[in-house]
Coordinates of C-alpha atoms in Angstrom, one line a residue:
X1 CA -45.7 2.4 -26.8
X2 CA -44.0 4.3 -29.5
X3 CA -43.7 7.5 -27.3
X4 CA -42.3 5.4 -24.5
X5 CA -39.6 4.1 -26.9
X6 CA -38.9 7.8 -28.0
X7 CA -37.8 8.6 -24.4
X8 CA -36.1 5.2 -23.6
X9 CA -32.3 5.4 -23.8
X10 CA -30.2 2.4 -23.6
X11 CA -27.0 2.2 -21.5
X12 CA -24.7 -0.8 -21.0
X13 CA -22.7 -0.8 -17.6
X14 CA -19.8 -2.8 -16.3
X15 CA -20.2 -2.3 -12.6
X16 CA -16.9 -3.5 -11.4
X17 CA -14.9 -3.5 -8.0
X18 CA -12.3 -1.1 -9.3
X19 CA -13.7 0.7 -12.3
X20 CA -17.2 1.3 -13.6
X21 CA -17.7 1.7 -17.5
X22 CA -20.8 2.8 -19.2
X23 CA -21.5 2.5 -22.9
X24 CA -24.2 4.8 -24.5
X25 CA -24.8 5.1 -28.3
X26 CA -22.1 2.4 -28.9
X27 CA -19.3 4.4 -27.5
X28 CA -17.7 4.5 -23.8
X29 CA -18.9 7.5 -22.3
X30 CA -18.0 6.9 -18.6
X31 CA -14.8 5.2 -17.4
X32 CA -14.3 6.0 -13.8
X33 CA -13.0 4.4 -10.7
X34 CA -15.8 2.7 -8.6
X35 CA -15.5 5.0 -5.7
X36 CA -17.7 7.7 -4.1
X37 CA -17.0 10.4 -1.5
X38 CA -19.8 11.2 0.8
X39 CA -20.4 13.8 3.6
X40 CA -20.2 12.1 7.0
X41 CA -22.8 14.5 8.4
X42 CA -25.4 13.7 5.6
X43 CA -24.6 10.4 3.8
X44 CA -27.0 11.2 1.0
X45 CA -24.8 14.2 -0.1
X46 CA -22.3 13.1 -2.8
X47 CA -19.1 15.3 -2.8
X48 CA -17.4 13.6 -5.5
X49 CA -17.5 10.4 -7.6
X50 CA -14.9 8.5 -9.8
X51 CA -11.6 10.0 -10.5
X52 CA -12.2 13.0 -8.1
X53 CA -13.2 10.8 -5.3
X54 CA -10.2 8.6 -5.8
X55 CA -8.0 11.6 -5.5
X56 CA -9.5 12.1 -2.0
X57 CA -9.2 8.4 -1.0
X58 CA -7.1 7.9 2.1
X59 CA -6.5 11.7 2.4
X60 CA -9.9 12.7 4.1
X61 CA -10.6 14.4 7.3
X62 CA -13.5 13.3 9.6
X63 CA -16.3 15.0 7.8
X64 CA -15.7 13.3 4.4
X65 CA -15.9 9.6 3.8
X66 CA -14.7 7.7 0.8
X67 CA -16.5 4.6 0.0
X68 CA -15.9 1.8 -2.6
X69 CA -19.4 0.4 -2.8
X70 CA -18.4 -2.9 -4.4
X71 CA -16.3 -5.6 -2.9
X72 CA -15.4 -8.8 -4.5
X73 CA -17.5 -8.0 -7.5
X74 CA -20.7 -7.5 -5.5
X75 CA -22.5 -4.6 -3.8
X76 CA -21.2 -4.2 -0.2
X77 CA -22.9 -0.8 0.5
X78 CA -26.2 -0.4 -1.0
X79 CA -26.7 3.3 -0.4
X80 CA -23.3 4.3 -1.7
X81 CA -23.8 2.1 -4.9
X82 CA -27.0 3.6 -5.7
X83 CA -25.6 7.2 -5.3
X84 CA -22.7 6.3 -7.4
X85 CA -24.6 4.7 -10.2
X86 CA -26.9 7.8 -10.2
X87 CA -23.9 10.2 -10.5
X88 CA -22.4 8.1 -13.1
X89 CA -25.6 8.2 -15.3
X90 CA -25.6 12.1 -14.9
X91 CA -22.1 12.2 -16.4
X92 CA -23.6 10.9 -19.7
X93 CA -25.6 14.1 -20.1
X94 CA -23.4 16.9 -18.6
X95 CA -26.4 19.5 -19.4
X96 CA -29.5 18.5 -17.8
X97 CA -32.0 17.4 -20.4
X98 CA -35.5 18.8 -20.6
X99 CA -37.2 15.5 -20.3
X100 CA -35.1 13.0 -18.4
X101 CA -35.2 9.8 -20.4
X102 CA -36.1 6.5 -19.0
X103 CA -33.1 4.1 -19.0
X104 CA -33.0 0.5 -20.3
X105 CA -30.0 -0.8 -18.5
X106 CA -27.9 -3.8 -19.1
X107 CA -25.6 -4.6 -16.2
X108 CA -23.0 -7.3 -15.9
X109 CA -22.6 -9.3 -12.8
X110 CA -20.0 -12.1 -11.7
X111 CA -21.2 -15.5 -12.6
X112 CA -20.7 -16.8 -9.0
X113 CA -23.2 -14.2 -7.6
X114 CA -26.0 -15.3 -5.3
X115 CA -29.7 -14.3 -5.7
X116 CA -29.5 -11.8 -2.9
X117 CA -26.5 -10.1 -4.4
X118 CA -28.3 -10.1 -7.9
X119 CA -31.4 -8.3 -6.2
X120 CA -29.0 -5.7 -4.8
X121 CA -27.7 -4.8 -8.4
X122 CA -31.2 -4.9 -9.7
X123 CA -32.6 -2.6 -6.9
X124 CA -29.6 -0.1 -7.0
X125 CA -30.2 0.3 -10.8
X126 CA -33.9 0.9 -10.4
X127 CA -33.4 3.4 -7.4
X128 CA -31.0 5.2 -9.8
X129 CA -33.7 5.6 -12.4
X130 CA -33.7 2.6 -14.6
X131 CA -37.1 1.4 -16.0
X132 CA -35.8 -1.9 -17.4
X133 CA -32.9 -3.7 -16.0
X134 CA -31.3 -6.7 -17.6
X135 CA -28.5 -8.7 -16.2
X136 CA -25.7 -10.5 -17.9
X137 CA -22.9 -12.8 -16.7
X138 CA -19.5 -11.2 -16.9
X139 CA -17.9 -14.0 -18.9
X140 CA -20.5 -14.1 -21.6
X141 CA -20.1 -10.2 -21.9
X142 CA -16.3 -10.7 -22.0
X143 CA -16.5 -13.4 -24.8
X144 CA -18.8 -11.2 -26.8
X145 CA -16.5 -8.2 -26.2
X146 CA -13.4 -10.1 -27.4
X147 CA -15.3 -11.2 -30.5
X148 CA -16.0 -14.8 -30.0
X149 CA -19.1 -16.2 -31.5
X150 CA -20.9 -17.6 -28.2
X151 CA -23.6 -19.4 -29.9
X152 CA -21.6 -21.9 -31.8
X153 CA -21.0 -25.4 -30.4
X154 CA -17.3 -24.8 -29.7
X155 CA -15.9 -24.5 -26.2
X156 CA -13.9 -21.3 -25.2
X157 CA -12.2 -20.5 -21.9
X158 CA -12.3 -16.9 -20.6
X159 CA -10.1 -15.8 -17.7
X160 CA -11.4 -12.6 -16.4
X161 CA -9.0 -11.0 -13.9
X162 CA -11.0 -8.1 -12.4
X163 CA -10.6 -5.9 -9.3
X164 CA -12.3 -8.3 -6.8
X165 CA -12.7 -11.6 -8.4
X166 CA -11.1 -13.8 -11.1
X167 CA -13.7 -15.7 -13.0
X168 CA -12.7 -18.8 -15.0
X169 CA -15.3 -19.9 -17.3
X170 CA -15.9 -22.4 -20.2
X171 CA -18.5 -21.1 -22.6
X172 CA -20.3 -23.1 -25.2
X173 CA -23.7 -22.8 -27.0
X174 CA -24.5 -19.4 -25.3
X175 CA -24.2 -20.9 -22.0
X176 CA -21.7 -21.3 -19.0
X177 CA -20.6 -25.0 -18.9
X178 CA -18.2 -24.9 -16.0
X179 CA -17.3 -21.9 -13.8
X180 CA -14.6 -21.4 -11.2
X181 CA -14.4 -18.1 -9.2
X182 CA -11.8 -17.0 -6.7
X183 CA -11.6 -13.9 -4.8
X184 CA -7.9 -13.1 -5.9
X185 CA -7.5 -10.3 -8.3
X186 CA -6.4 -6.8 -8.6
X187 CA -7.2 -5.6 -5.1
X188 CA -5.3 -8.9 -3.7
X189 CA -2.3 -7.9 -5.8
X190 CA -2.4 -4.3 -4.5
X191 CA -2.4 -5.8 -0.9
X192 CA 0.5 -8.0 -1.7
X193 CA 2.5 -5.1 -2.8
X194 CA 1.7 -3.1 0.3
X195 CA 2.6 -6.1 2.5
X196 CA 6.0 -6.9 0.7
X197 CA 7.0 -3.2 1.1
X198 CA 6.1 -3.3 4.7
X199 CA 8.0 -6.5 5.3
X200 CA 11.1 -6.0 3.4
X201 CA 11.6 -2.2 3.5
X202 CA 9.6 -1.4 6.7
X203 CA 7.8 1.1 4.6
X204 CA 4.2 1.9 5.1
X205 CA 2.3 2.9 1.8
X206 CA -1.2 3.5 0.9
X207 CA -3.6 1.7 -1.5
X208 CA -3.2 4.3 -4.1
X209 CA 0.6 4.2 -4.2
X210 CA 0.6 0.4 -4.3
X211 CA -2.0 0.6 -7.1
X212 CA 0.4 3.0 -9.0
X213 CA 3.3 0.7 -8.5
X214 CA 1.3 -2.4 -9.8
X215 CA 0.4 -0.4 -13.0
X216 CA 3.8 1.1 -13.7
X217 CA 5.9 -1.9 -12.9
X218 CA 3.8 -4.8 -11.9
X219 CA 4.9 -8.1 -13.4
X220 CA 4.2 -11.8 -13.2
X221 CA 7.6 -13.1 -14.1
X222 CA 11.1 -12.1 -12.9
X223 CA 12.7 -12.2 -16.3
X224 CA 10.8 -10.1 -18.8
X225 CA 12.2 -9.3 -22.3
X226 CA 11.5 -5.5 -22.0
X227 CA 11.8 -4.8 -18.3
X228 CA 10.3 -1.5 -17.0
X229 CA 12.8 0.7 -15.0
X230 CA 12.7 0.9 -11.3
X231 CA 10.5 3.6 -9.7
X232 CA 10.7 5.8 -6.7
X233 CA 8.1 5.0 -3.9
X234 CA 7.3 7.5 -1.2
X235 CA 5.9 6.3 2.3
X236 CA 6.4 6.3 5.9
X237 CA 9.3 4.5 7.5
X238 CA 7.9 2.3 10.2
X239 CA 11.2 2.4 12.3
X240 CA 11.6 6.2 12.5
X241 CA 8.2 7.4 11.6
X242 CA 9.6 9.7 9.1
X243 CA 8.4 9.8 5.4
X244 CA 11.2 8.3 3.2
X245 CA 11.7 7.2 -0.5
X246 CA 13.0 4.0 -1.9
X247 CA 13.5 2.5 -5.4
X248 CA 11.5 -0.6 -6.1
X249 CA 12.2 -2.9 -9.1
X250 CA 9.7 -5.1 -11.0
X251 CA 11.4 -8.3 -9.7
X252 CA 10.4 -7.3 -6.1
X253 CA 6.8 -6.8 -7.5
X254 CA 6.9 -10.1 -9.2
X255 CA 8.0 -11.8 -6.1
X256 CA 5.3 -10.2 -3.9
X257 CA 2.5 -11.1 -6.6
X258 CA 3.9 -14.8 -6.9
X259 CA 1.6 -16.3 -4.4
X260 CA -1.5 -14.8 -5.7
X261 CA -0.8 -15.7 -9.3
X262 CA 0.0 -19.4 -8.3
X263 CA -3.5 -19.5 -6.8
X264 CA -4.9 -18.2 -10.1
X265 CA -3.1 -20.9 -11.9
X266 CA -4.3 -23.6 -9.5
X267 CA -7.9 -22.4 -10.2
X268 CA -7.4 -22.5 -13.9
X269 CA -6.1 -26.1 -13.6
X270 CA -9.1 -27.0 -11.5
X271 CA -11.5 -25.5 -14.0
X272 CA -9.8 -27.4 -16.8
X273 CA -10.2 -30.6 -14.8
X274 CA -13.9 -30.3 -14.7
X275 CA -14.2 -29.5 -18.4
X276 CA -16.0 -32.1 -20.5
X277 CA -13.5 -33.9 -22.9
X278 CA -15.1 -32.6 -26.1
X279 CA -14.8 -28.9 -24.9
X280 CA -11.2 -29.6 -23.6
X281 CA -10.3 -30.6 -27.1
X282 CA -11.7 -27.3 -28.4
X283 CA -9.7 -25.4 -25.8
X284 CA -6.6 -27.2 -26.7
X285 CA -7.0 -25.8 -30.3
X286 CA -8.2 -22.4 -29.3
X287 CA -6.2 -21.7 -26.1
X288 CA -7.5 -19.5 -23.2
X289 CA -8.5 -15.8 -23.5
X290 CA -7.3 -13.4 -20.8
X291 CA -9.4 -10.2 -20.1
X292 CA -9.8 -7.8 -17.4
X293 CA -7.4 -5.3 -15.8
X294 CA -5.3 -8.1 -14.3
X295 CA -4.5 -9.3 -18.2
X296 CA -2.3 -6.1 -18.3
X297 CA 0.1 -7.6 -15.8
X298 CA 3.5 -8.0 -17.7
X299 CA 4.4 -11.5 -18.6
X300 CA 1.1 -13.0 -17.1
X301 CA 0.2 -14.5 -20.5
X302 CA 3.7 -16.1 -20.8
X303 CA 3.7 -17.4 -17.2
X304 CA 0.3 -19.0 -17.7
X305 CA 1.1 -20.6 -21.0
X306 CA 4.2 -22.1 -19.5
X307 CA 2.4 -23.6 -16.6
X308 CA -0.6 -24.8 -18.5
X309 CA 1.1 -25.6 -21.8
X310 CA -1.7 -24.0 -23.9
X311 CA -1.7 -20.7 -25.9
X312 CA -2.8 -17.8 -23.9
X313 CA -4.3 -14.7 -25.8
X314 CA -4.7 -11.4 -24.2
X315 CA -7.8 -9.4 -25.4
X316 CA -7.1 -6.2 -27.5
X317 CA -8.2 -3.7 -24.8
X318 CA -9.0 -6.0 -21.8
X319 CA -10.3 -3.2 -19.5
X320 CA -13.2 -2.6 -21.9
X321 CA -14.0 -6.0 -23.4
X322 CA -16.5 -6.7 -20.7
X323 CA -18.4 -3.5 -21.3
X324 CA -18.1 -3.6 -25.1
X325 CA -19.7 -7.2 -24.8
X326 CA -22.5 -5.8 -22.7
X327 CA -23.2 -3.2 -25.2
X328 CA -23.4 -5.9 -28.0
X329 CA -25.7 -7.8 -25.8
X330 CA -27.9 -4.8 -25.1
X331 CA -28.4 -4.2 -28.9
X332 CA -29.5 -7.9 -29.3
X333 CA -31.3 -8.1 -25.9
X334 CA -34.3 -10.0 -27.5
X335 CA -32.1 -12.5 -29.3
X336 CA -29.7 -13.8 -26.8
X337 CA -31.1 -16.4 -24.5
X338 CA -28.5 -15.8 -21.6
X339 CA -29.8 -12.5 -20.7
X340 CA -31.5 -12.4 -17.3
X341 CA -34.7 -10.4 -17.4

């Protein structure tokens, strides 16, 4: 058994719709977009993965296919997911080791996931070379990553706005008390921006451009204290069919995202309604914790706290809090009761 332990390496993985992060030896070694470029003639041949594949996305010819294997937080394309996980694990060791280690993997999954989808994650990881696979619910990982003591008898509300899903969860005593999950998150915001530019400027833009707009000037409110500058956006004019450039302000983006953010607010209120009263009292004292990439939207914390009238705290590094928590859980994988074997 000692020899087996010698070759066992531990990695913690946040397999997200938009980004995949891997922690090895307590540091983030892989932080890449969840996308893979495959050869259409032979779908087992990986041409690129992560940032390089993202650069090819929506610019490919007929013999290259870019796939985002995860949709709404769960695996949609099994073959592509397995290839992507395998390539990302290879990034940990740029030089090929003499004895390839056997991996002990901790992967976090959305809390609204079905048994079949859970199986898909486990199978993908095992196909990619994991000897032991442990699963962990994302809100738990996020709470650990923010630095909350999840085992104490106090309620905490975690709002994780990821790429595919927004999870709103109340955690107490190392378990999930109530849980709302809606499929409105980063990808939906991106689609809203594309739709708004098409409708108001008759400009057709791609997913990547919309994503850049969201990152550079995305906002949840129309009056920010430190507003970002307008940015030029290039696309195809729908009327003439000729490429053109327009200037876009953050107010337009805030208006485009308004409906989706309203749905997130509704879901938070719904989750608060189902919270037991003692935990609701704790949440009143402690406030809500925002994490995930969506938490970086300018003014979102302010807008939510105005609507819900509770303090809203954004995690320090919201993109990495889930994977950090997964790393903490992996170190104590025998101790925590909420880890799925």
